[in-house]
Coordinates of C-alpha atoms in Angstrom, one line a residue:
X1 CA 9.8 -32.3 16.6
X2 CA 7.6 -29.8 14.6
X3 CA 8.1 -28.9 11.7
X4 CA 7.4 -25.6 10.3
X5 CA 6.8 -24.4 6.4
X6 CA 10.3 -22.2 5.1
X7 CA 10.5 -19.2 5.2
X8 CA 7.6 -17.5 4.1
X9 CA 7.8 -14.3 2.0
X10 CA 7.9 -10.8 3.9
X11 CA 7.2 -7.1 3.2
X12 CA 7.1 -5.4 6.8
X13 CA 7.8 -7.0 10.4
X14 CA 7.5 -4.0 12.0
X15 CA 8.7 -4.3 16.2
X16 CA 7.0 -1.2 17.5
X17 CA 8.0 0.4 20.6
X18 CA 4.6 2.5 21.2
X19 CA 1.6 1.0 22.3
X20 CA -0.8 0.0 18.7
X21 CA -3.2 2.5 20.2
X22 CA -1.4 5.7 19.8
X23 CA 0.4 4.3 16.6
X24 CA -2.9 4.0 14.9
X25 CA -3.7 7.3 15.8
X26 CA -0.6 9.2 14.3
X27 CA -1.1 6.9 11.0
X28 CA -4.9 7.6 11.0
X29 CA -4.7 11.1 10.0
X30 CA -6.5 12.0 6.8
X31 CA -5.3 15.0 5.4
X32 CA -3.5 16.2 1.8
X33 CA 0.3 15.9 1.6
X34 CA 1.5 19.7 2.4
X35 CA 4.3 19.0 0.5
X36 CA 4.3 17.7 -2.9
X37 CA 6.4 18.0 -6.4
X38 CA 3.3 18.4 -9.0
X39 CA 6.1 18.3 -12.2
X40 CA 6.9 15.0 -10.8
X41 CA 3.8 14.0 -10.0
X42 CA 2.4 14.2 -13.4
X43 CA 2.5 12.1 -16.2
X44 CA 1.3 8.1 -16.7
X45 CA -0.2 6.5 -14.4
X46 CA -1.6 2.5 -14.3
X47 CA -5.1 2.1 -11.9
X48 CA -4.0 -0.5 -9.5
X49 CA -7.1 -0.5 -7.7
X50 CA -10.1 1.7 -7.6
X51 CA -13.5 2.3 -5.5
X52 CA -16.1 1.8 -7.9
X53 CA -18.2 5.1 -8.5
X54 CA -19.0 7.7 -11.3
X55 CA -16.6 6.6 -14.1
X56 CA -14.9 3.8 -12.4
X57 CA -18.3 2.1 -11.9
X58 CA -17.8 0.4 -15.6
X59 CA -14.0 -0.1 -15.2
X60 CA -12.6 -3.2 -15.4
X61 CA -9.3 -3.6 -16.5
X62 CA -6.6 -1.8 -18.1
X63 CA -7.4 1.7 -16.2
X64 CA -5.0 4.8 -16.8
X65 CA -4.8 8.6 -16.1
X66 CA -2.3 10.8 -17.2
X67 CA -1.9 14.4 -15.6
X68 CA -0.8 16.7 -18.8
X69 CA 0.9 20.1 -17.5
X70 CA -1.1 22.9 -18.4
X71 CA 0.6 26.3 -19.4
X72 CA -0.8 28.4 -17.3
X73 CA -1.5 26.3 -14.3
X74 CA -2.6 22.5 -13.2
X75 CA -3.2 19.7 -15.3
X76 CA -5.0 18.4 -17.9
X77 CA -6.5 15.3 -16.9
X78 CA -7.2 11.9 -19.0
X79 CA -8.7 8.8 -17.9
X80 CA -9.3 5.6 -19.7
X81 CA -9.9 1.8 -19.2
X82 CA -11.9 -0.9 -20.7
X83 CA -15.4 -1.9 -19.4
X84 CA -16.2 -5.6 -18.9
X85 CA -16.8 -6.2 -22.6
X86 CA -13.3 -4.9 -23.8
X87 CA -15.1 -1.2 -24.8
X88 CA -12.8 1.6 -24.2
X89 CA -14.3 4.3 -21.6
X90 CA -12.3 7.8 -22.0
X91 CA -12.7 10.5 -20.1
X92 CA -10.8 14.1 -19.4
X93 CA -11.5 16.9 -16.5
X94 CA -9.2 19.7 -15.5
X95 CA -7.4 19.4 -12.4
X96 CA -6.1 22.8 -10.3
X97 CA -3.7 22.4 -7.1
X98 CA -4.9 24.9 -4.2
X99 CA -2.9 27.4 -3.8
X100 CA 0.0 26.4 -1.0
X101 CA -1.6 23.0 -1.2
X102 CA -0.4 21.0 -3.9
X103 CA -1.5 17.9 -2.5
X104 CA -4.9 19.1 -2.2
X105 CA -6.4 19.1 -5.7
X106 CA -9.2 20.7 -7.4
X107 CA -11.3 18.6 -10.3
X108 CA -13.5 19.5 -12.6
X109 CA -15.2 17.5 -15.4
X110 CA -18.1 20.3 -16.7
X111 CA -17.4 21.9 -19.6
X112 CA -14.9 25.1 -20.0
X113 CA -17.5 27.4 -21.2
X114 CA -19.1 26.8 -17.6
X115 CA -15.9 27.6 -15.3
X116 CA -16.7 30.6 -14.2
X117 CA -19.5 29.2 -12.2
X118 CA -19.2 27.8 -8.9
X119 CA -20.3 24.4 -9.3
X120 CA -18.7 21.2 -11.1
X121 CA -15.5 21.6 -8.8
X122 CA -14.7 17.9 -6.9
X123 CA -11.8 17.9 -4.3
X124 CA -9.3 15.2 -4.5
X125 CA -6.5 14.9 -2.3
X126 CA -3.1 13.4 -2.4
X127 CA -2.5 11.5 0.9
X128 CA 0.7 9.8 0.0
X129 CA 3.4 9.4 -2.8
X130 CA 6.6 7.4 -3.2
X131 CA 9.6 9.5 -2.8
X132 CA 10.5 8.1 -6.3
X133 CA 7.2 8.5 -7.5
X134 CA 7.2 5.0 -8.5
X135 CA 2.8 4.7 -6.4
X136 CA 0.6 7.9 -5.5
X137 CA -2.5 7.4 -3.1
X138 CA -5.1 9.2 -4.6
X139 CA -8.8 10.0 -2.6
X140 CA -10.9 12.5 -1.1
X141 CA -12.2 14.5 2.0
X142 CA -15.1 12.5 2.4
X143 CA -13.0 8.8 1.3
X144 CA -15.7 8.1 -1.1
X145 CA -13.1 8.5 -3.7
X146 CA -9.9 6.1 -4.0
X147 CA -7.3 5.2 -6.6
X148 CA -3.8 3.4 -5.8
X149 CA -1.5 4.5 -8.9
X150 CA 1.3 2.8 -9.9
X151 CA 4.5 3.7 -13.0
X152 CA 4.3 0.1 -13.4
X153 CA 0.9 -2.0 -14.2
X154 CA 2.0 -4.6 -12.0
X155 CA 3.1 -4.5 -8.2
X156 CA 4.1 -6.5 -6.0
X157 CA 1.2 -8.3 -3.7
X158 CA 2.8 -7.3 -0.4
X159 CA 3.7 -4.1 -1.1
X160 CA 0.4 -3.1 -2.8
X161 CA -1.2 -4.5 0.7
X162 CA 0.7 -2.5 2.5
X163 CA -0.3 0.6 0.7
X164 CA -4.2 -0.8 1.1
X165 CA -3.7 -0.8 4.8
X166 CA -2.6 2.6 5.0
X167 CA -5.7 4.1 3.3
X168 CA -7.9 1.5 5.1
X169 CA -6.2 3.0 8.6
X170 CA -7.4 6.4 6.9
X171 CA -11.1 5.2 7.1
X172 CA -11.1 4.4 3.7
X173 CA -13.6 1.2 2.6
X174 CA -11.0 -0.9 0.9
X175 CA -13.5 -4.2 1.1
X176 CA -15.0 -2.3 -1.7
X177 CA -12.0 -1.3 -4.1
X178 CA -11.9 -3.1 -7.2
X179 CA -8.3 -4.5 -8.0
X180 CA -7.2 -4.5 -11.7
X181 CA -6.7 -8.2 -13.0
X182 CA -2.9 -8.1 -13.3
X183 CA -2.7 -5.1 -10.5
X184 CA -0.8 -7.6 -8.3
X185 CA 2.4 -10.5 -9.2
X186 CA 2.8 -13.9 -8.4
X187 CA 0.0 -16.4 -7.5
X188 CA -2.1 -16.2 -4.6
X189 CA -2.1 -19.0 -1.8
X190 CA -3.1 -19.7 1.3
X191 CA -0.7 -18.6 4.1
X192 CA -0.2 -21.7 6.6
X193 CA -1.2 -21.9 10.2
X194 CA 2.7 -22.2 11.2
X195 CA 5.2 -20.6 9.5
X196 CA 8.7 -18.7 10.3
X197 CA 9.2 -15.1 8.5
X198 CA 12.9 -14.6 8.1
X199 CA 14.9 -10.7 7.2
X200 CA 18.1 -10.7 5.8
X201 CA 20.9 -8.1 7.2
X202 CA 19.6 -8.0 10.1
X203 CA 19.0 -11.3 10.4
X204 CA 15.7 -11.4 12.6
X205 CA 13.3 -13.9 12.7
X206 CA 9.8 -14.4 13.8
X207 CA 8.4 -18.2 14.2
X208 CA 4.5 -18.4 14.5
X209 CA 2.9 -21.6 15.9
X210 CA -0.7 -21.3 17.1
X211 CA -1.2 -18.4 19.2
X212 CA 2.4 -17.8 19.8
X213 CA 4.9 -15.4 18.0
X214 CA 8.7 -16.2 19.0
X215 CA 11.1 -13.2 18.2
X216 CA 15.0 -13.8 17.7
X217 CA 17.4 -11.3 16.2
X218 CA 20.5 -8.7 16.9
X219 CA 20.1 -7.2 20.9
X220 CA 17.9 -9.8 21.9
X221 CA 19.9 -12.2 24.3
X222 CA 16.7 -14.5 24.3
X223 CA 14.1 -14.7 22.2
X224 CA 10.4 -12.9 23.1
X225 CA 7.3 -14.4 23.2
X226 CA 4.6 -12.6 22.1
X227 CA 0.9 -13.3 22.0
X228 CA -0.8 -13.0 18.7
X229 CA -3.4 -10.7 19.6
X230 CA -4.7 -10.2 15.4
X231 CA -4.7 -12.4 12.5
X232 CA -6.6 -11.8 9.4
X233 CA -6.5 -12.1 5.8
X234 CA -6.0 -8.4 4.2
X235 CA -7.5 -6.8 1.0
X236 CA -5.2 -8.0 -1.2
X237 CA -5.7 -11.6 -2.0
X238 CA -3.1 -14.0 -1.0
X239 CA -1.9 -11.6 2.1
X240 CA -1.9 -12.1 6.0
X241 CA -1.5 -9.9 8.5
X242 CA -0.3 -10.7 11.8
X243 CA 0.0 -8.3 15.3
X244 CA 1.9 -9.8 18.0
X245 CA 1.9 -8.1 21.9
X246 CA 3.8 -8.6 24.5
X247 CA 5.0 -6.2 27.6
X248 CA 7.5 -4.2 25.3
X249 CA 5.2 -3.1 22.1
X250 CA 4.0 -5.4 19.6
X251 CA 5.1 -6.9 16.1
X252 CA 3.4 -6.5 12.6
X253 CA 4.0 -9.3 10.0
X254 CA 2.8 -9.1 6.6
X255 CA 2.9 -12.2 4.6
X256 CA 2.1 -14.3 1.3
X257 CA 3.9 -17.9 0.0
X258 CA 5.0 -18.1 -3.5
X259 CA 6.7 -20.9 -5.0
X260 CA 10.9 -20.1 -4.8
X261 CA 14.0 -22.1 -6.0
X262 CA 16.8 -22.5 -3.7
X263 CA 20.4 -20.6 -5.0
X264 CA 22.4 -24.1 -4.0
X265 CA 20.1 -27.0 -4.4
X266 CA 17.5 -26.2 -6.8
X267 CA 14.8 -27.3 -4.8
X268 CA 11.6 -25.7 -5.1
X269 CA 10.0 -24.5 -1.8
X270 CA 7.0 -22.5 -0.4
X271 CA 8.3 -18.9 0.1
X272 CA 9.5 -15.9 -2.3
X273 CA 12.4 -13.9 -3.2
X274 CA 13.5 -12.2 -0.1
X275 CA 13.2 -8.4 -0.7
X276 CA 14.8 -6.2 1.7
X277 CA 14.0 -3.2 0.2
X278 CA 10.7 -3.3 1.0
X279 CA 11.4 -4.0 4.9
X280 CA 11.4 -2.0 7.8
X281 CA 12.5 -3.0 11.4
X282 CA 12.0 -0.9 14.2
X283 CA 13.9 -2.0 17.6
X284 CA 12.2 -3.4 20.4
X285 CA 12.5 -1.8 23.9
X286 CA 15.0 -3.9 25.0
X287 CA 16.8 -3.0 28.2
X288 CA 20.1 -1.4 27.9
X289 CA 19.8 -1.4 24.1
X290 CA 19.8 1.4 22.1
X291 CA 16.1 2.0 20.5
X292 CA 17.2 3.5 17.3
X293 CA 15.9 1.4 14.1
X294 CA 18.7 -1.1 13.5
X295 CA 20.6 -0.6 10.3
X296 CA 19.7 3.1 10.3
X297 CA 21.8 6.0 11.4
X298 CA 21.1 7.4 15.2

């Protein structure tokens, strides 16, 4: 009988029920948030990860920005890191929101005694933000411009993939950010040929060997079998992602091994911490059954 690795640490196994083309076009939509708190947007922020030009060209570690209300409007804006020989870079601009825009931000590092003219303005725009404002994706029209921005200096490795895919989705060139040494926790291995991904409350699980993705969980009286139609190794060291097809939409996995002690035995096993916060299931078109995500209300 084969045996497969232990459960293997998850951040989203996502069972669509729209065909992968039309979902990536509703995600690929590159505009500013409409809708944005700027009070609770500002303050300190850690640089996660960063495309290298103008003043992130020399940063490599330790990069911060803080967004200091201004009292008549905007922000004052600070940034600072350390190049690659422990030197500490500064630098400060002034940062306006457009007017019924707030997630559409105006930048400007000339100095004051040169505002009135119409040069020296940048445009960067807000394309997502955490409802706690724990992250912020920061970038710009042209996606030449990207920072992932995090409370903490420290994020988890899936999650801080998944927000990689979503500006990489946008068009942005994530082969070329530049990840902050301690942007992401735990060590980074090699995800196995054949694993099985396991959710907790629901209890689904997804069982890949070779080619082949078998589905089992609540409202499926069998399990599905799914071609794997996509596997490849994401920005985010350590990371896999996984898209699955078969007749009624497609499933998404997301995964890394960690080292992980078991609650009862002690043992010491290839997977992580489950952490079901940072899942989300979408039912599969299953006939008869309601296509509502499971666990959340209709």
């Amino acid at each position: 009988m084969t045996k497969f690795p232990i459960a293997l640490r998850f951040a989203w196994l996502f069972l669509l029920l729209l065909p992968a083309a039309s979902s990536l076009a509703r995600s690929a939509d590159h505009l500013p948030l409409p809708v944005m708190d700027l009070q609770r947007f500002s303050g300190h922020w850690h640089q996660l990860a960063w495309l290298p030009v103008d003043f992130q060209r020399k940063c490599a570690r330790q990069g911060e920005v803080r967004y200091v209300p201004r009292p008549d409007e905007g922000f004052d804006l600070h940034r600072s890191c350390l190049d690659d020989e422990g030197r500490r870079l500064e630098d400060t601009a002034v940062v306006v929101p457009v007017p019924g825009a707030p997630g559409s931000l105006q930048v400007r590092s000339a100095p004051r005694w040169r505002a009135w003219l119409p040069i020296g303005w940048e445009r960067r725009w807000v394309v997502a933000v955490d409802p706690g404002y724990e992250w912020a994706l920061v970038g710009s029209p042209d996606r030449d411009r990207l920072w992932v921005l995090s409370r903490q200096p420290t994020m988890d490795r899936l999650q801080l993939a998944s927000l990689v895919e979503r500006v990489r989705v946008m068009g942005y060139p994530v082969e070329q950010l530049v990840f902050a040494p301690d942007a992401y926790a735990g060590e980074a291995r090699r995800v196995p040929a054949r694993l099985v991904v396991l959710t907790n409350e629901p209890f689904w699980q997804a069982q890949l060997q070779d080619d082949v993705l078998r589905l089992s969980g609540p409202g499926l009286p069998q399990a599905r079998t799914l071609r794997v139609d996509m596997r490849r190794d994401m920005a985010v060291p350590g990371v896999q992602r996984i898209v699955a097809r078969d007749a009624h939409g497609e499933v998404v996995v997301q995964v890394a091994t960690e080292s992980c002690q078991d609650d009862m035995s002690g043992a010491w096993f290839p997977c992580g911490p489950r952490s079901p916060s940072m899942v989300t299931l979408r039912s599969a078109a299953v006939p008869g059954r309601p296509t509502h995500p499971p666990g959340e209300p209709r």
